[in-house]
Amino acid sequence: MTLTDGTYRLGPPTGRLLLKTGRTGLGRRAGHDLTIEATRWSGEAVVAVGDPDRSSVSVTVETGSLEVREGTGGLKELTDADRADIKRTLADKALLHTAEHPRITFRSTRITGTPQSFEIIGDLTIKGRTHPVNVHAEGNSDGLLRGWATVTQSTWGIKPYTAFLGALRLADEVRVEFEVARLERADRLG
């Protein structure tokens, strides 16, 4: 599928949005590098292939929809109880405070490049704080779009998780990755 001008819907089941964490500190061997998936998110992409400056992207993620999909490394396997504990920790006031801030939003301010390789510059709002983020992305002739950005938690007032009196810490930087396997037109009639 070749990307053409139009308005497209983004989100599950044709798209995935993942957060990948890393560990730091003296106790990092005890913890896990996590892959967390946003299971409820949606967005819209307005595409102007010949004039990327007229293109735009907006995405909304429900903070309560974050689910641990994988935990690698660590001294022991990640259990279902560990996953439930991580989900509770994510909802906590020190991290995402999902009760008060149920959504994370991204709104592009500028898009440059080609459908094969592009950059989306935009405003990311987490916990009521908005800061700029650069998203690097690429597309192929099969219609697959992939991209990533690095988000520094402390910029948005999120204190990276610690355990064992601070000997184990999540790295401040989190990699956000997306993959859209098939774009669905939102502007087609019928």
PDB file of C-alpha atoms in Angstrom:
ATOM      1  CA  MET A   1       0.000   0.000   0.000  1.00  0.00           C
ATOM      2  CA  THR A   2       1.408   3.355  -0.995  1.00  0.00           C
ATOM      3  CA  LEU A   3       0.720   6.217   1.388  1.00  0.00           C
ATOM      4  CA  THR A   4      -1.610   8.734  -0.249  1.00  0.00           C
ATOM      5  CA  ASP A   5      -3.112  12.045   0.796  1.00  0.00           C
ATOM      6  CA  GLY A   6      -5.962  11.703   3.249  1.00  0.00           C
ATOM      7  CA  THR A   7      -7.009  11.317   6.862  1.00  0.00           C
ATOM      8  CA  TYR A   8      -6.222   8.047   8.628  1.00  0.00           C
ATOM      9  CA  ARG A   9      -7.267   6.491  11.944  1.00  0.00           C
ATOM     10  CA  LEU A  10      -4.588   5.103  14.245  1.00  0.00           C
ATOM     11  CA  GLY A  11      -4.859   2.616  17.090  1.00  0.00           C
ATOM     12  CA  PRO A  12      -5.460  -1.040  17.903  1.00  0.00           C
ATOM     13  CA  PRO A  13      -5.900  -3.554  16.377  1.00  0.00           C
ATOM     14  CA  THR A  14      -3.792  -2.391  13.398  1.00  0.00           C
ATOM     15  CA  GLY A  15      -1.316  -0.434  15.511  1.00  0.00           C
ATOM     16  CA  ARG A  16       0.792  -1.007  18.620  1.00  0.00           C
ATOM     17  CA  LEU A  17       2.254   1.515  21.045  1.00  0.00           C
ATOM     18  CA  LEU A  18       5.024   0.246  23.328  1.00  0.00           C
ATOM     19  CA  LEU A  19       7.099   1.706  26.175  1.00  0.00           C
ATOM     20  CA  LYS A  20      10.501   0.133  26.801  1.00  0.00           C
ATOM     21  CA  THR A  21      12.280   0.730  30.085  1.00  0.00           C
ATOM     22  CA  GLY A  22      15.850   0.046  31.170  1.00  0.00           C
ATOM     23  CA  ARG A  23      17.561  -0.388  34.544  1.00  0.00           C
ATOM     24  CA  THR A  24      20.391   1.383  36.274  1.00  0.00           C
ATOM     25  CA  GLY A  25      22.053   1.392  39.674  1.00  0.00           C
ATOM     26  CA  LEU A  26      24.074  -1.162  41.600  1.00  0.00           C
ATOM     27  CA  GLY A  27      21.090  -3.528  41.866  1.00  0.00           C
ATOM     28  CA  ARG A  28      20.138  -3.392  38.171  1.00  0.00           C
ATOM     29  CA  ARG A  29      20.785  -7.141  37.745  1.00  0.00           C
ATOM     30  CA  ALA A  30      17.853  -7.869  40.066  1.00  0.00           C
ATOM     31  CA  GLY A  31      15.272  -5.945  38.035  1.00  0.00           C
ATOM     32  CA  HIS A  32      13.772  -6.320  34.578  1.00  0.00           C
ATOM     33  CA  ASP A  33      13.834  -4.329  31.372  1.00  0.00           C
ATOM     34  CA  LEU A  34      10.125  -3.932  30.685  1.00  0.00           C
ATOM     35  CA  THR A  35       8.035  -3.776  27.544  1.00  0.00           C
ATOM     36  CA  ILE A  36       4.729  -2.082  28.384  1.00  0.00           C
ATOM     37  CA  GLU A  37       1.893  -1.801  25.860  1.00  0.00           C
ATOM     38  CA  ALA A  38      -0.818   0.850  25.723  1.00  0.00           C
ATOM     39  CA  THR A  39      -3.918  -1.236  24.981  1.00  0.00           C
ATOM     40  CA  ARG A  40      -6.346   1.697  24.604  1.00  0.00           C
ATOM     41  CA  TRP A  41      -5.128   4.512  22.382  1.00  0.00           C
ATOM     42  CA  SER A  42      -6.319   6.285  19.295  1.00  0.00           C
ATOM     43  CA  GLY A  43      -5.115   8.872  16.876  1.00  0.00           C
ATOM     44  CA  GLU A  44      -5.498  10.578  13.557  1.00  0.00           C
ATOM     45  CA  ALA A  45      -2.954  11.295  10.842  1.00  0.00           C
ATOM     46  CA  VAL A  46      -3.642  13.857   8.148  1.00  0.00           C
ATOM     47  CA  VAL A  47      -1.269  13.100   5.275  1.00  0.00           C
ATOM     48  CA  ALA A  48      -0.191  15.500   2.529  1.00  0.00           C
ATOM     49  CA  VAL A  49       2.516  13.469   0.764  1.00  0.00           C
ATOM     50  CA  GLY A  50       3.761  16.317  -1.452  1.00  0.00           C
ATOM     51  CA  ASP A  51       3.702  18.914   1.342  1.00  0.00           C
ATOM     52  CA  PRO A  52       4.578  17.274   4.700  1.00  0.00           C
ATOM     53  CA  ASP A  53       4.252  20.657   6.429  1.00  0.00           C
ATOM     54  CA  ARG A  54       0.460  20.360   5.895  1.00  0.00           C
ATOM     55  CA  SER A  55       0.446  16.910   7.512  1.00  0.00           C
ATOM     56  CA  SER A  56      -0.400  16.372  11.177  1.00  0.00           C
ATOM     57  CA  VAL A  57      -0.671  13.631  13.790  1.00  0.00           C
ATOM     58  CA  SER A  58      -2.557  13.502  17.077  1.00  0.00           C
ATOM     59  CA  VAL A  59      -2.604  10.593  19.534  1.00  0.00           C
ATOM     60  CA  THR A  60      -4.373  10.027  22.858  1.00  0.00           C
ATOM     61  CA  VAL A  61      -3.387   7.217  25.240  1.00  0.00           C
ATOM     62  CA  GLU A  62      -5.466   6.094  28.223  1.00  0.00           C
ATOM     63  CA  THR A  63      -2.969   5.882  31.101  1.00  0.00           C
ATOM     64  CA  GLY A  64      -4.945   3.118  32.807  1.00  0.00           C
ATOM     65  CA  SER A  65      -4.487   0.865  29.775  1.00  0.00           C
ATOM     66  CA  LEU A  66      -0.761   0.225  30.230  1.00  0.00           C
ATOM     67  CA  GLU A  67      -0.044  -3.514  30.471  1.00  0.00           C
ATOM     68  CA  VAL A  68       3.319  -5.207  31.057  1.00  0.00           C
ATOM     69  CA  ARG A  69       3.941  -7.518  28.102  1.00  0.00           C
ATOM     70  CA  GLU A  70       7.509  -8.633  28.774  1.00  0.00           C
ATOM     71  CA  GLY A  71      10.250  -8.440  31.371  1.00  0.00           C
ATOM     72  CA  THR A  72      13.764  -9.416  30.333  1.00  0.00           C
ATOM     73  CA  GLY A  73      16.870  -9.766  32.458  1.00  0.00           C
ATOM     74  CA  GLY A  74      16.586  -9.933  36.197  1.00  0.00           C
ATOM     75  CA  LEU A  75      17.410 -12.691  38.623  1.00  0.00           C
ATOM     76  CA  LYS A  76      14.031 -14.402  38.280  1.00  0.00           C
ATOM     77  CA  GLU A  77      11.150 -14.644  35.818  1.00  0.00           C
ATOM     78  CA  LEU A  78       8.558 -11.868  35.819  1.00  0.00           C
ATOM     79  CA  THR A  79       5.364 -13.305  37.385  1.00  0.00           C
ATOM     80  CA  ASP A  80       1.694 -12.331  36.998  1.00  0.00           C
ATOM     81  CA  ALA A  81       1.889 -10.912  40.543  1.00  0.00           C
ATOM     82  CA  ASP A  82       4.883  -8.785  39.451  1.00  0.00           C
ATOM     83  CA  ARG A  83       2.885  -7.531  36.447  1.00  0.00           C
ATOM     84  CA  ALA A  84      -0.067  -6.566  38.671  1.00  0.00           C
ATOM     85  CA  ASP A  85       2.295  -4.808  41.104  1.00  0.00           C
ATOM     86  CA  ILE A  86       3.907  -2.838  38.240  1.00  0.00           C
ATOM     87  CA  LYS A  87       0.456  -1.797  36.961  1.00  0.00           C
ATOM     88  CA  ARG A  88      -0.441  -0.483  40.458  1.00  0.00           C
ATOM     89  CA  THR A  89       2.897   1.331  40.649  1.00  0.00           C
ATOM     90  CA  LEU A  90       2.298   3.008  37.270  1.00  0.00           C
ATOM     91  CA  ALA A  91      -1.036   4.361  38.540  1.00  0.00           C
ATOM     92  CA  ASP A  92       0.614   5.814  41.665  1.00  0.00           C
ATOM     93  CA  LYS A  93       0.892   9.577  42.255  1.00  0.00           C
ATOM     94  CA  ALA A  94       4.707   9.514  41.945  1.00  0.00           C
ATOM     95  CA  LEU A  95       4.500   8.016  38.472  1.00  0.00           C
ATOM     96  CA  LEU A  96       1.499   8.605  36.178  1.00  0.00           C
ATOM     97  CA  HIS A  97      -1.216   9.384  38.762  1.00  0.00           C
ATOM     98  CA  THR A  98      -3.825   7.884  36.433  1.00  0.00           C
ATOM     99  CA  ALA A  99      -6.811   8.939  38.569  1.00  0.00           C
ATOM    100  CA  GLU A 100      -6.027  12.631  38.093  1.00  0.00           C
ATOM    101  CA  HIS A 101      -4.380  12.331  34.658  1.00  0.00           C
ATOM    102  CA  PRO A 102      -6.289   9.661  32.691  1.00  0.00           C
ATOM    103  CA  ARG A 103      -4.751  10.562  29.327  1.00  0.00           C
ATOM    104  CA  ILE A 104      -1.433  11.247  27.646  1.00  0.00           C
ATOM    105  CA  THR A 105      -1.662  13.281  24.449  1.00  0.00           C
ATOM    106  CA  PHE A 106       0.647  14.049  21.534  1.00  0.00           C
ATOM    107  CA  ARG A 107      -0.009  16.743  18.917  1.00  0.00           C
ATOM    108  CA  SER A 108       2.375  17.329  16.053  1.00  0.00           C
ATOM    109  CA  THR A 109       3.618  20.840  15.377  1.00  0.00           C
ATOM    110  CA  ARG A 110       5.730  20.015  12.311  1.00  0.00           C
ATOM    111  CA  ILE A 111       6.416  17.047  10.034  1.00  0.00           C
ATOM    112  CA  THR A 112       9.386  16.822   7.680  1.00  0.00           C
ATOM    113  CA  GLY A 113      10.721  14.188   5.291  1.00  0.00           C
ATOM    114  CA  THR A 114       9.182  11.645   2.948  1.00  0.00           C
ATOM    115  CA  PRO A 115       6.748   8.730   3.516  1.00  0.00           C
ATOM    116  CA  GLN A 116       9.808   6.451   3.658  1.00  0.00           C
ATOM    117  CA  SER A 117      11.695   8.471   6.309  1.00  0.00           C
ATOM    118  CA  PHE A 118      10.195  11.314   8.317  1.00  0.00           C
ATOM    119  CA  GLU A 119      10.355  13.204  11.577  1.00  0.00           C
ATOM    120  CA  ILE A 120       7.368  14.330  13.604  1.00  0.00           C
ATOM    121  CA  ILE A 121       7.998  17.188  16.010  1.00  0.00           C
ATOM    122  CA  GLY A 122       5.233  17.744  18.505  1.00  0.00           C
ATOM    123  CA  ASP A 123       3.992  18.470  21.996  1.00  0.00           C
ATOM    124  CA  LEU A 124       3.657  15.586  24.441  1.00  0.00           C
ATOM    125  CA  THR A 125       1.438  16.153  27.499  1.00  0.00           C
ATOM    126  CA  ILE A 126       1.890  13.870  30.512  1.00  0.00           C
ATOM    127  CA  LYS A 127       0.494  14.673  33.975  1.00  0.00           C
ATOM    128  CA  GLY A 128      -0.602  18.120  32.792  1.00  0.00           C
ATOM    129  CA  ARG A 129       2.898  19.099  31.639  1.00  0.00           C
ATOM    130  CA  THR A 130       3.637  19.706  27.961  1.00  0.00           C
ATOM    131  CA  HIS A 131       7.096  19.481  26.388  1.00  0.00           C
ATOM    132  CA  PRO A 132       8.373  19.013  22.819  1.00  0.00           C
ATOM    133  CA  VAL A 133       9.319  15.554  21.517  1.00  0.00           C
ATOM    134  CA  ASN A 134      10.904  14.416  18.257  1.00  0.00           C
ATOM    135  CA  VAL A 135       9.554  11.185  16.759  1.00  0.00           C
ATOM    136  CA  HIS A 136      11.664   9.406  14.144  1.00  0.00           C
ATOM    137  CA  ALA A 137       9.675   7.262  11.718  1.00  0.00           C
ATOM    138  CA  GLU A 138       9.789   5.300   8.506  1.00  0.00           C
ATOM    139  CA  GLY A 139       7.352   3.660   6.152  1.00  0.00           C
ATOM    140  CA  ASN A 140       7.658   0.927   3.561  1.00  0.00           C
ATOM    141  CA  SER A 141       5.822  -0.014   0.374  1.00  0.00           C
ATOM    142  CA  ASP A 142       3.704  -2.587   2.266  1.00  0.00           C
ATOM    143  CA  GLY A 143       2.142   0.230   4.316  1.00  0.00           C
ATOM    144  CA  LEU A 144       4.002  -0.596   7.530  1.00  0.00           C
ATOM    145  CA  LEU A 145       4.877   2.485   9.573  1.00  0.00           C
ATOM    146  CA  ARG A 146       7.340   2.321  12.475  1.00  0.00           C
ATOM    147  CA  GLY A 147       8.823   4.941  14.708  1.00  0.00           C
ATOM    148  CA  TRP A 148      10.338   5.785  18.043  1.00  0.00           C
ATOM    149  CA  ALA A 149      11.054   8.623  20.438  1.00  0.00           C
ATOM    150  CA  THR A 150      12.949   8.925  23.697  1.00  0.00           C
ATOM    151  CA  VAL A 151      11.078  10.406  26.652  1.00  0.00           C
ATOM    152  CA  THR A 152      12.904  11.528  29.802  1.00  0.00           C
ATOM    153  CA  GLN A 153      10.476  10.855  32.664  1.00  0.00           C
ATOM    154  CA  SER A 154      11.760  13.583  35.004  1.00  0.00           C
ATOM    155  CA  THR A 155      10.985  16.244  32.359  1.00  0.00           C
ATOM    156  CA  TRP A 156       7.281  15.518  33.009  1.00  0.00           C
ATOM    157  CA  GLY A 157       7.626  15.332  36.798  1.00  0.00           C
ATOM    158  CA  ILE A 158       7.772  11.540  36.883  1.00  0.00           C
ATOM    159  CA  LYS A 159      10.216  10.155  39.412  1.00  0.00           C
ATOM    160  CA  PRO A 160      11.763   6.977  37.958  1.00  0.00           C
ATOM    161  CA  TYR A 161      10.869   3.917  40.045  1.00  0.00           C
ATOM    162  CA  THR A 162      13.425   2.770  42.638  1.00  0.00           C
ATOM    163  CA  ALA A 163      13.735  -0.316  44.851  1.00  0.00           C
ATOM    164  CA  PHE A 164      16.188  -1.779  47.334  1.00  0.00           C
ATOM    165  CA  LEU A 165      16.850   1.635  48.929  1.00  0.00           C
ATOM    166  CA  GLY A 166      17.693   3.110  45.529  1.00  0.00           C
ATOM    167  CA  ALA A 167      20.153   0.405  44.472  1.00  0.00           C
ATOM    168  CA  LEU A 168      17.778  -0.570  41.635  1.00  0.00           C
ATOM    169  CA  ARG A 169      16.380   2.245  39.510  1.00  0.00           C
ATOM    170  CA  LEU A 170      14.531   2.468  36.255  1.00  0.00           C
ATOM    171  CA  ALA A 171      16.479   4.590  33.810  1.00  0.00           C
ATOM    172  CA  ASP A 172      15.073   8.100  33.418  1.00  0.00           C
ATOM    173  CA  GLU A 173      14.847   7.639  29.647  1.00  0.00           C
ATOM    174  CA  VAL A 174      12.018   5.499  28.229  1.00  0.00           C
ATOM    175  CA  ARG A 175      11.874   4.509  24.570  1.00  0.00           C
ATOM    176  CA  VAL A 176       8.416   4.866  23.034  1.00  0.00           C
ATOM    177  CA  GLU A 177       7.879   2.767  19.899  1.00  0.00           C
ATOM    178  CA  PHE A 178       4.942   2.515  17.529  1.00  0.00           C
ATOM    179  CA  GLU A 179       4.094   0.236  14.674  1.00  0.00           C
ATOM    180  CA  VAL A 180       1.100   0.606  12.387  1.00  0.00           C
ATOM    181  CA  ALA A 181       0.567  -2.428  10.160  1.00  0.00           C
ATOM    182  CA  ARG A 182      -2.325  -1.023   8.157  1.00  0.00           C
ATOM    183  CA  LEU A 183      -3.662   2.498   7.924  1.00  0.00           C
ATOM    184  CA  GLU A 184      -7.441   2.859   7.914  1.00  0.00           C
ATOM    185  CA  ARG A 185      -8.894   5.781   5.985  1.00  0.00           C
ATOM    186  CA  ALA A 186     -11.077   7.995   8.140  1.00  0.00           C
ATOM    187  CA  ASP A 187     -12.112  10.338   5.317  1.00  0.00           C
ATOM    188  CA  ARG A 188     -13.745   7.863   2.935  1.00  0.00           C
ATOM    189  CA  LEU A 189     -17.486   8.080   2.579  1.00  0.00           C
ATOM    190  CA  GLY A 190     -19.582   4.938   2.737  1.00  0.00           C
TER     191      GLY A 190
END
